[in-house]
Amino acid sequence: MELNDANLQSLTEFLRKTLDPDPTVRRPAEKFLESVEGNLNYPLLLLTLLEKSQDTVIRVCAAVTFKNYIKRNWRIVEDEPNKVSDPDRTAIKANIINLMLSSPEQIQKQLSDAISIIGREDFPQKWPDLLTEMVTRFRSGDFHIINGVLRTAHSLFKRYRHEFKSNELWTEIKLVLDTFALPLTELFKATIELCQTHATDVNALKVLFSSLTLISKLFYSLNFQDLPEFFEDNMETWMTNFHGLLTLDNKLLQTADEEEAGLLELLKSQICDNAALYAQKYDEEFQPYLPRFVTAIWNLLVSTGQEVKYDLLVSNAIQFLASVCERPHYKHLFEDQNTLTSICEKVIVPNMEFRSADEEAFEDNSEEYIRRDLEGSDIDTRRRAACDLVRGLCKFFEGPVTAIFSGYVNSMLGEYAKNPGENWKHKDAAIYLVTSLASKAQTQKHGITQANELVNLNEFFVNHILSDLKSPNVNEFPVLKADAIKYVMIFRSQLPKEQLLQAVPLLISHLQAQSTVEHTYSAHALERLFTMRGPNNTTLITPAEMAPFTEQLLNNLFKALALPGSAENEYIMKAIMRSFSLLQESIVPYVPTLIGQLTHKLLLVSKNPSKPHFNHYLFESLCLCVRITCKANPPTVSSFEEALFPVFTEILQSDVQEFLPYVFQVMSLLLEIHSNSIPSSYMALFPHLLQPALWERTGNIPPLVRLLQAYLEKGGASIAGSAADKIPGLLGVFQKLIASKANDHQGFYLLNSIIEHMPPESIIQYRKQIFILLFQRLQSSKTTKFIKSFLVFINLYGVKYGAIALQEIFDSIQPKMFGMVLEKIIIPEVQKVSGPVEKKICAVGITKVLTECPPMMDTEYTKLWTPLLQALIGLFELPEDDSIPDDEHFIDIEDTPGYQTAFSQLAFAGRKEHDPIGDSVGNPKILLAQSLYKLSTACPGRVPSMLSTSLNAEALQYLQGYLQAATVQLV
């Protein structure tokens, strides 16, 4: 793509179309841009547009597109083509800093992100002058430029907060400190002086305070891994100024807005974080400064209002106290009973109250409320911080703190009882206190696992929680109902089973509540109860115990999806999935209705997939319907195909990328259920599955390979008959996969299925080429994974076509090659093969080579016979890896590796491991003994003499055991 006006004009048009709400206009434009991404100069055209276009919308759009392009393509992945050409990489790095610093803020932010993505890959080795180029801009005196540099440095260094320690990381941080720490400190001092100079100029102060906030964030990142010597030497400068800023109150910077935090609040919040970091990690060095910070932060807490704009500041300030109170060093600061009472009364209780802002979020922004409350992303909420402070204080002062709060809980519940209609918020706060104090240890899987003695949890449930759950009007006091449901969910491991069973029908009726939070919590609570383990690895709640409620459960779950705001509610869909998995064949009578509702939902969401978890559980639920129904009655698979294929066809034709891996998995599941032929509807699709474009996306590879394996397994002969012209395409896929270190094992899965299921004559002409490709890959990069797969393949080949055919094909490529493969690969490496099926294939293959391949007995290959036998006995006698139990129902979907857009494995579409040898060989050790016996009868005397002269004693002993078990004796 040339850098010319015509291309700029055409790119402008396509960018404009990507903003069109109409998908028929937007999709093709997105597809076009994706197709030209790899062209030379494409990123430079985008940069030119964002710099020079007259249209602000196009400039911002070009900036966002550029950032996403960098995000997708900058990283160089081994075995994959470099997606950004070297000249473009050089040009981008040469221009992007200047461009970022001279752009308006909206564009500056996007470019700053792009620089940090490039920096993550290229800094410091491939971009050594990045930092010096940035630091020199501090001298410009222009704070638009300075803030651009600070913002970029922040996005570049913030990864130091969560990277694992390593020499590489230390080297990089040291380099950054050497270049950056002094100029940053000088800038910090200069900016504080400027704040005093311009104390009455509100516009100047806004810019300066945003600089101070960024500087404070950088301080946090650079000090996170360890205390750098530079900052230890300059602690006086930093801490004195931080303390001064904490106590500063400039009227000009106060905002009238009650929601949005102002610059002053943001800066103070970050300083609280910085102080907490030092108090936790560098308490000895920080000790001289600690008392004045405790005083300043305490005063801040007591004097700050309840408005939402102060939430981050208050929660960070409380987190500071929480981190200080659990350190033995500082215990003395909190020992006094009056101090504890004061903290409880002035900090904890007020910040646990349910404010009108929380009520608004509960009603109008339920998704955000749920995210904060349920998923623990409420890290910066006042309630969460107050909870953490309670837990921190309990470390040393559990007795007094529990006593103080017991009083509060009783008085709050008393207030509620006087006038429930008016005082319901008192009960909410009481339940919150109980939950936060009682929960000492919590896990996602089991809820609370250790509890404090504040209240008797069962009594509290019966006296205060059950009444809300039982109330006939599910829409009355939705906040208290949500609290009650959450209580059951959190304390599920503490409450006796009969109370949980009592709660189940009540939770099912709450699925009909109008409040999104309430019906979402009900769905989530049911889903969590259904995954609890009972005795003998079964579920705690059994399908029989659910029988009276099954119909109402399924009805209410699907009705809940129709409630406003819950059309794509991932908690409801997860509960549907888990209900199917728990109820198993009890759902069969309802499946015809359910599958209709699920496919309708799938058609709707495929138009614009926006909720990855919801979509994942939707496909899992489809798989469960198929598996459960077809297990009882395999012919029903055709009715599922009738229901699903129209939607699948639409998804494939519209190329809905997010859904293709799922569709391929469900199709594999359906095809694997068929007895032994491929329906014509599948055969029509077969050629499309070999299109190179589909294989370009890594996420498609595992499910597509599995689908092709299902095709081969069910209809290798019909492919050879009616689609023989597609065999080169199939082998082309194998060739592409085998070339990649990441996907070579997938190539072997496909190749093994071809060998196992295709009629031999259909692939005879390709066999030699297949082996040559494998040898080329062995020479270019030999990895353990490749060797293991290669060993399984050659042994499967020997099992399928015979040991002589294996020896002949090797020796036809190059004389004596068979001996080299035995000596250099099979004998030394076969111990690495893992997995029972893989070991069995290798054992049977090697047995055939030992006993059914004449050249092994009477050519120069004979010297390899005993070492090969020794290697086989080693394979048998090495300890076996423990395989993972088949606990599918308990798999937590988020915990299964690979939930990412790349490839999302469906837990309930899993295929059983396939054994190509099957029952024809029960015990490979017995097969070895019988085969050796047969060989010894063909050439008497040879086998025992070869064994006695060169097999080691231990191996010989094992072999005697196999011969005895097989009741044979060598002659």
PDB file of C-alpha atoms in Angstrom, residues 836 881-888 891:
ATOM      1  CA  PRO A 836      -1.993 -45.127  28.775  1.00  0.00           C
ATOM      2  CA  ASP A 881       1.430 -40.652  35.503  1.00  0.00           C
ATOM      3  CA  ASP A 882      -1.803 -40.403  37.488  1.00  0.00           C
ATOM      4  CA  SER A 883      -4.514 -39.440  35.083  1.00  0.00           C
ATOM      5  CA  ILE A 884      -7.173 -36.885  36.002  1.00  0.00           C
ATOM      6  CA  PRO A 885     -10.508 -38.282  37.235  1.00  0.00           C
ATOM      7  CA  ASP A 886     -13.538 -37.677  35.098  1.00  0.00           C
ATOM      8  CA  ASP A 887     -15.198 -35.128  37.394  1.00  0.00           C
ATOM      9  CA  GLU A 888     -16.761 -33.108  34.638  1.00  0.00           C
ATOM     10  CA  ILE A 891     -15.226 -28.437  36.615  1.00  0.00           C
TER      11      ILE A 891
END
